[in-house]
Amino acid sequence: MTTTLPAWSEAFAAGSRASLTRVAPLGRLDRDAVFGDADGRGVTVAIVDSGVDGGHPAVRGRLTRHLVVEVEGGEAQVVDDPSAVDLVGHGTACAGIIAGIAPAADLVSIRILGADNRGKGLALAAAIDWAIDARISIVNLSLSSRSEALFGAFHDLADRSYFANTLLVCAANNVPGPSYPSLFAAVLSVAAHDVDDPDGWYYNPAPPVEFGAYGVDVEVAWRDSGRIRATGNSFAAPHMAGQAARLRSRHPAVTPFEIKALLAATADLPG
């Protein structure tokens, strides 16, 4: 069966991976030495998405808070979400992937998507702003905005998060064309590859998208304690968020820049 790769994933396709070869300034670091047995303990990952089914077995009971962004009259506010639901399943999929890689990390759900799996750019901006102010360590954004009107706002938020030591892990858009904040240099940008290995990732020395992770025909958790198979850059991003949580668990003072450098130095060799 041939699976069409999501947009921005071509660099990580089997026929293209040889182009990822480079002479790395740090050399290749031993992954076991860098990560050890780190499991995400002491790290909080926010999942900005459709909500999270905290009772799903794949989430491992690690969800600590449900929030929702309410938008009214051009203003957005992040508040506690009494419904504590995933309206789609997409956020639960991301949470399950992260919990599988970093099982001791704490998870926070910030719901911005509706039952149609769509949301407003203003809500996305508000969620990122809240996460920065709350000093969340890592934010998984398996979504993006194509709003040119919000380009400046997202650029400012990407810079603010970087300097505040909040790492934004962003899936590239699944369709051609620019999306934000995934294409900004301050974030960790991710597209999908088709190698069936949740612990496998590649580094792309020719961005804008820097990392490729497992995102093709992935078995993921879904709402109502279900599971499905899905393809998309959306499911690649949480693989890298989980690895970043492990790094921060092992090296608490590591910065976003250093996380990206360590992930690049421990990436799989193309072949």
Short mmCIF file of C-alpha atoms in Angstrom, two decimals:
data_model
loop_
_atom_site.label_atom_id
_atom_site.label_comp_id
_atom_site.label_asym_id
_atom_site.label_seq_id
_atom_site.Cartn_x
_atom_site.Cartn_y
_atom_site.Cartn_z
CA MET A 1 0.00 0.00 0.00
CA THR A 2 1.33 3.46 -0.89
CA THR A 3 0.63 6.21 1.62
CA THR A 4 0.75 9.83 0.53
CA LEU A 5 3.09 11.74 2.78
CA PRO A 6 1.87 14.93 4.43
CA ALA A 7 3.18 18.25 3.11
CA TRP A 8 6.74 19.16 4.21
CA SER A 9 7.57 15.47 4.72
CA GLU A 10 9.37 14.90 1.42
CA ALA A 11 12.81 15.47 2.99
CA PHE A 12 12.18 12.46 5.25
CA ALA A 13 10.81 10.11 2.57
CA ALA A 14 12.81 6.94 1.89
CA GLY A 15 14.10 8.18 -1.46
CA SER A 16 15.22 11.51 -0.04
CA ARG A 17 16.84 10.58 3.26
CA ALA A 18 20.36 10.40 1.83
CA SER A 19 20.22 14.20 1.50
CA LEU A 20 20.05 14.45 5.30
CA THR A 21 23.68 13.32 5.56
CA ARG A 22 25.97 16.06 6.85
CA VAL A 23 29.21 16.60 8.71
CA ALA A 24 27.87 17.46 12.16
CA PRO A 25 29.88 19.97 14.21
CA LEU A 26 29.29 18.01 17.40
CA GLY A 27 29.68 14.61 15.82
CA ARG A 28 27.09 12.00 16.65
CA LEU A 29 26.35 11.76 20.36
CA ASP A 30 25.47 8.45 21.98
CA ARG A 31 21.73 8.49 22.57
CA ASP A 32 21.84 6.35 25.69
CA ALA A 33 24.43 8.63 27.24
CA VAL A 34 22.38 11.76 26.46
CA PHE A 35 18.96 10.44 27.56
CA GLY A 36 19.83 7.76 30.08
CA ASP A 37 16.65 6.30 31.55
CA ALA A 38 14.86 9.68 31.71
CA ASP A 39 11.07 9.32 31.65
CA GLY A 40 9.86 12.93 31.72
CA ARG A 41 9.57 13.16 35.49
CA GLY A 42 9.35 16.78 36.69
CA VAL A 43 8.36 18.09 33.24
CA THR A 44 4.96 19.48 32.21
CA VAL A 45 3.80 19.27 28.60
CA ALA A 46 0.80 21.30 27.44
CA ILE A 47 -1.27 19.88 24.58
CA VAL A 48 -3.04 22.63 22.65
CA ASP A 49 -5.66 20.74 20.70
CA SER A 50 -9.21 19.33 20.79
CA GLY A 51 -9.04 18.38 24.46
CA VAL A 52 -7.75 15.17 26.03
CA ASP A 53 -9.64 12.12 27.29
CA GLY A 54 -7.81 11.88 30.60
CA GLY A 55 -9.32 8.49 31.33
CA HIS A 56 -7.90 6.85 28.21
CA PRO A 57 -5.45 4.09 29.19
CA ALA A 58 -2.84 5.50 26.79
CA VAL A 59 -2.73 8.76 28.76
CA ARG A 60 -1.61 6.77 31.84
CA GLY A 61 -3.40 9.04 34.32
CA ARG A 62 -0.88 11.84 33.69
CA LEU A 63 -3.39 14.57 32.77
CA THR A 64 -3.37 17.12 35.57
CA ARG A 65 -5.56 19.94 34.23
CA HIS A 66 -8.22 20.67 31.60
CA LEU A 67 -8.38 24.21 30.17
CA VAL A 68 -10.33 25.77 27.31
CA VAL A 69 -9.90 29.00 25.37
CA GLU A 70 -13.11 31.02 25.14
CA VAL A 71 -13.29 33.60 22.35
CA GLU A 72 -15.86 36.37 22.46
CA GLY A 73 -15.91 39.76 20.79
CA GLY A 74 -12.35 39.59 19.56
CA GLU A 75 -11.01 38.66 23.01
CA ALA A 76 -9.71 35.26 24.08
CA GLN A 77 -9.51 33.95 27.63
CA VAL A 78 -8.05 30.70 28.99
CA VAL A 79 -10.25 29.20 31.71
CA ASP A 80 -10.74 25.86 33.43
CA ASP A 81 -12.79 23.46 31.31
CA PRO A 82 -15.50 21.82 33.44
CA SER A 83 -16.48 19.49 30.58
CA ALA A 84 -12.99 17.92 30.53
CA VAL A 85 -13.65 16.31 27.13
CA ASP A 86 -11.93 15.67 23.85
CA LEU A 87 -14.40 16.76 21.19
CA VAL A 88 -12.58 14.93 18.39
CA GLY A 89 -9.90 12.50 19.55
CA HIS A 90 -6.96 14.36 18.03
CA GLY A 91 -5.70 15.74 21.35
CA THR A 92 -5.98 12.34 23.02
CA ALA A 93 -3.87 10.87 20.21
CA CYS A 94 -1.14 13.42 20.89
CA ALA A 95 -1.34 12.90 24.66
CA GLY A 96 -1.07 9.13 24.26
CA ILE A 97 2.03 9.41 22.11
CA ILE A 98 3.73 11.75 24.60
CA ALA A 99 2.78 9.56 27.56
CA GLY A 100 4.14 6.51 25.78
CA ILE A 101 7.55 8.13 25.32
CA ALA A 102 7.76 10.15 28.55
CA PRO A 103 5.42 8.25 30.91
CA ALA A 104 6.22 10.29 34.02
CA ALA A 105 5.65 13.73 32.44
CA ASP A 106 2.61 15.71 33.60
CA LEU A 107 0.15 16.72 30.89
CA VAL A 108 -2.08 19.79 30.63
CA SER A 109 -4.86 20.02 28.04
CA ILE A 110 -5.70 23.41 26.50
CA ARG A 111 -8.70 22.93 24.23
CA ILE A 112 -9.01 25.33 21.30
CA LEU A 113 -10.60 23.12 18.62
CA GLY A 114 -14.29 22.44 18.20
CA ALA A 115 -16.09 19.26 17.22
CA ASP A 116 -15.24 20.02 13.57
CA ASN A 117 -11.52 19.93 14.48
CA ARG A 118 -11.20 23.62 13.64
CA GLY A 119 -10.30 26.61 15.79
CA LYS A 120 -9.48 30.29 15.66
CA GLY A 121 -5.97 31.67 15.32
CA LEU A 122 -6.79 34.03 18.18
CA ALA A 123 -7.46 31.03 20.45
CA LEU A 124 -4.16 29.43 19.46
CA ALA A 125 -2.30 32.64 20.26
CA ALA A 126 -4.04 32.90 23.64
CA ALA A 127 -3.14 29.29 24.51
CA ILE A 128 0.54 29.86 23.73
CA ASP A 129 0.53 33.12 25.68
CA TRP A 130 -0.98 31.35 28.71
CA ALA A 131 1.58 28.54 28.53
CA ILE A 132 4.45 31.03 28.49
CA ASP A 133 3.08 32.93 31.48
CA ALA A 134 2.46 29.64 33.33
CA ARG A 135 6.10 28.62 32.68
CA ILE A 136 5.05 25.40 30.97
CA SER A 137 8.17 23.51 29.92
CA ILE A 138 7.00 22.11 26.57
CA VAL A 139 3.97 22.92 24.41
CA ASN A 140 2.79 20.46 21.76
CA LEU A 141 1.14 22.19 18.81
CA SER A 142 -0.17 19.57 16.40
CA LEU A 143 -1.96 22.36 14.57
CA SER A 144 -1.08 25.68 13.03
CA SER A 145 -2.55 28.87 11.64
CA ARG A 146 -2.41 30.08 8.05
CA SER A 147 -3.55 33.55 9.05
CA GLU A 148 -1.23 36.17 7.55
CA ALA A 149 -2.96 38.76 9.74
CA LEU A 150 -1.60 36.96 12.82
CA PHE A 151 1.90 36.43 11.42
CA GLY A 152 3.38 39.16 13.62
CA ALA A 153 1.60 37.97 16.75
CA PHE A 154 2.78 34.40 16.29
CA HIS A 155 6.32 35.57 15.55
CA ASP A 156 6.35 37.54 18.80
CA LEU A 157 4.96 34.56 20.73
CA ALA A 158 7.59 32.24 19.25
CA ASP A 159 10.34 34.61 20.36
CA ARG A 160 8.78 35.11 23.79
CA SER A 161 8.50 31.37 24.35
CA TYR A 162 12.11 30.84 23.29
CA PHE A 163 13.45 33.47 25.69
CA ALA A 164 11.11 32.28 28.47
CA ASN A 165 12.50 28.73 28.15
CA THR A 166 9.18 27.29 26.94
CA LEU A 167 9.78 24.97 24.01
CA LEU A 168 7.13 25.03 21.27
CA VAL A 169 7.02 21.74 19.35
CA CYS A 170 5.07 22.44 16.18
CA ALA A 171 3.73 20.18 13.45
CA ALA A 172 4.18 21.60 9.98
CA ASN A 173 0.96 22.16 8.08
CA ASN A 174 -0.40 19.01 6.45
CA VAL A 175 -1.21 20.88 3.24
CA PRO A 176 1.13 22.97 1.07
CA GLY A 177 1.70 26.57 2.08
CA PRO A 178 3.14 28.40 5.08
CA SER A 179 1.66 28.03 8.54
CA TYR A 180 2.52 29.55 11.88
CA PRO A 181 4.22 29.24 14.27
CA SER A 182 5.67 26.03 12.77
CA LEU A 183 7.89 27.81 10.24
CA PHE A 184 9.62 30.12 12.72
CA ALA A 185 13.22 29.36 13.66
CA ALA A 186 12.53 29.67 17.40
CA VAL A 187 10.31 26.57 17.48
CA LEU A 188 11.05 22.88 17.05
CA SER A 189 9.30 22.06 13.77
CA VAL A 190 8.29 18.52 12.83
CA ALA A 191 7.02 16.62 9.79
CA ALA A 192 6.25 12.93 9.36
CA HIS A 193 8.38 10.02 8.23
CA ASP A 194 7.18 6.51 7.46
CA VAL A 195 9.58 4.41 9.54
CA ASP A 196 7.58 2.41 12.06
CA ASP A 197 9.64 3.39 15.09
CA PRO A 198 8.36 5.77 17.81
CA ASP A 199 11.94 6.29 18.97
CA GLY A 200 13.27 7.12 15.52
CA TRP A 201 13.80 10.64 14.25
CA TYR A 202 15.82 12.46 11.61
CA TYR A 203 17.34 15.93 11.49
CA ASN A 204 16.99 18.01 8.34
CA PRO A 205 19.96 20.36 7.78
CA ALA A 206 17.93 22.28 5.19
CA PRO A 207 14.93 23.70 7.09
CA PRO A 208 12.32 25.23 7.49
CA VAL A 209 11.14 21.88 8.93
CA GLU A 210 13.98 20.55 11.06
CA PHE A 211 12.89 17.15 12.37
CA GLY A 212 11.12 14.12 10.96
CA ALA A 213 9.38 11.68 13.30
CA TYR A 214 7.02 8.72 12.98
CA GLY A 215 3.74 9.98 11.56
CA VAL A 216 2.59 7.63 8.79
CA ASP A 217 0.01 4.91 9.55
CA VAL A 218 0.47 5.33 13.30
CA GLU A 219 -1.80 3.53 15.76
CA VAL A 220 -3.01 6.25 18.14
CA ALA A 221 -5.40 6.67 21.05
CA TRP A 222 -8.73 8.32 20.24
CA ARG A 223 -11.72 9.62 22.13
CA ASP A 224 -14.02 7.34 24.16
CA SER A 225 -11.09 5.00 24.96
CA GLY A 226 -10.78 4.06 21.28
CA ARG A 227 -7.80 3.63 18.98
CA ILE A 228 -7.37 4.33 15.25
CA ARG A 229 -4.64 4.37 12.62
CA ALA A 230 -3.79 7.83 11.33
CA THR A 231 -1.29 9.69 9.20
CA GLY A 232 -0.16 13.29 9.55
CA ASN A 233 2.47 15.67 10.78
CA SER A 234 0.14 16.08 13.76
CA PHE A 235 1.24 12.68 15.03
CA ALA A 236 4.93 13.25 14.35
CA ALA A 237 5.12 16.33 16.58
CA PRO A 238 4.19 14.61 19.88
CA HIS A 239 6.91 12.03 19.30
CA MET A 240 9.44 14.87 19.43
CA ALA A 241 7.64 16.55 22.34
CA GLY A 242 8.00 13.30 24.28
CA GLN A 243 11.72 13.10 23.52
CA ALA A 244 12.15 16.76 24.51
CA ALA A 245 10.40 16.00 27.81
CA ARG A 246 12.87 13.19 28.43
CA LEU A 247 15.78 15.55 27.75
CA ARG A 248 14.41 18.14 30.16
CA SER A 249 13.87 15.45 32.75
CA ARG A 250 17.51 14.35 32.48
CA HIS A 251 18.94 17.88 32.03
CA PRO A 252 16.55 20.34 33.77
CA ALA A 253 18.52 23.46 32.77
CA VAL A 254 18.59 22.65 29.06
CA THR A 255 17.36 25.51 26.83
CA PRO A 256 15.24 25.26 23.66
CA PHE A 257 18.37 25.84 21.57
CA GLU A 258 20.22 23.07 23.40
CA ILE A 259 17.28 20.67 23.08
CA LYS A 260 17.29 21.11 19.32
CA ALA A 261 21.07 20.67 19.20
CA LEU A 262 20.95 17.49 21.29
CA LEU A 263 18.10 16.04 19.23
CA ALA A 264 20.05 16.81 16.05
CA ALA A 265 23.19 15.16 17.47
CA THR A 266 21.28 12.01 18.48
CA ALA A 267 19.11 11.74 15.34
CA ASP A 268 19.09 8.54 13.32
CA LEU A 269 21.59 8.33 10.49
CA PRO A 270 19.89 8.47 7.08
CA GLY A 271 19.87 5.31 5.11
#
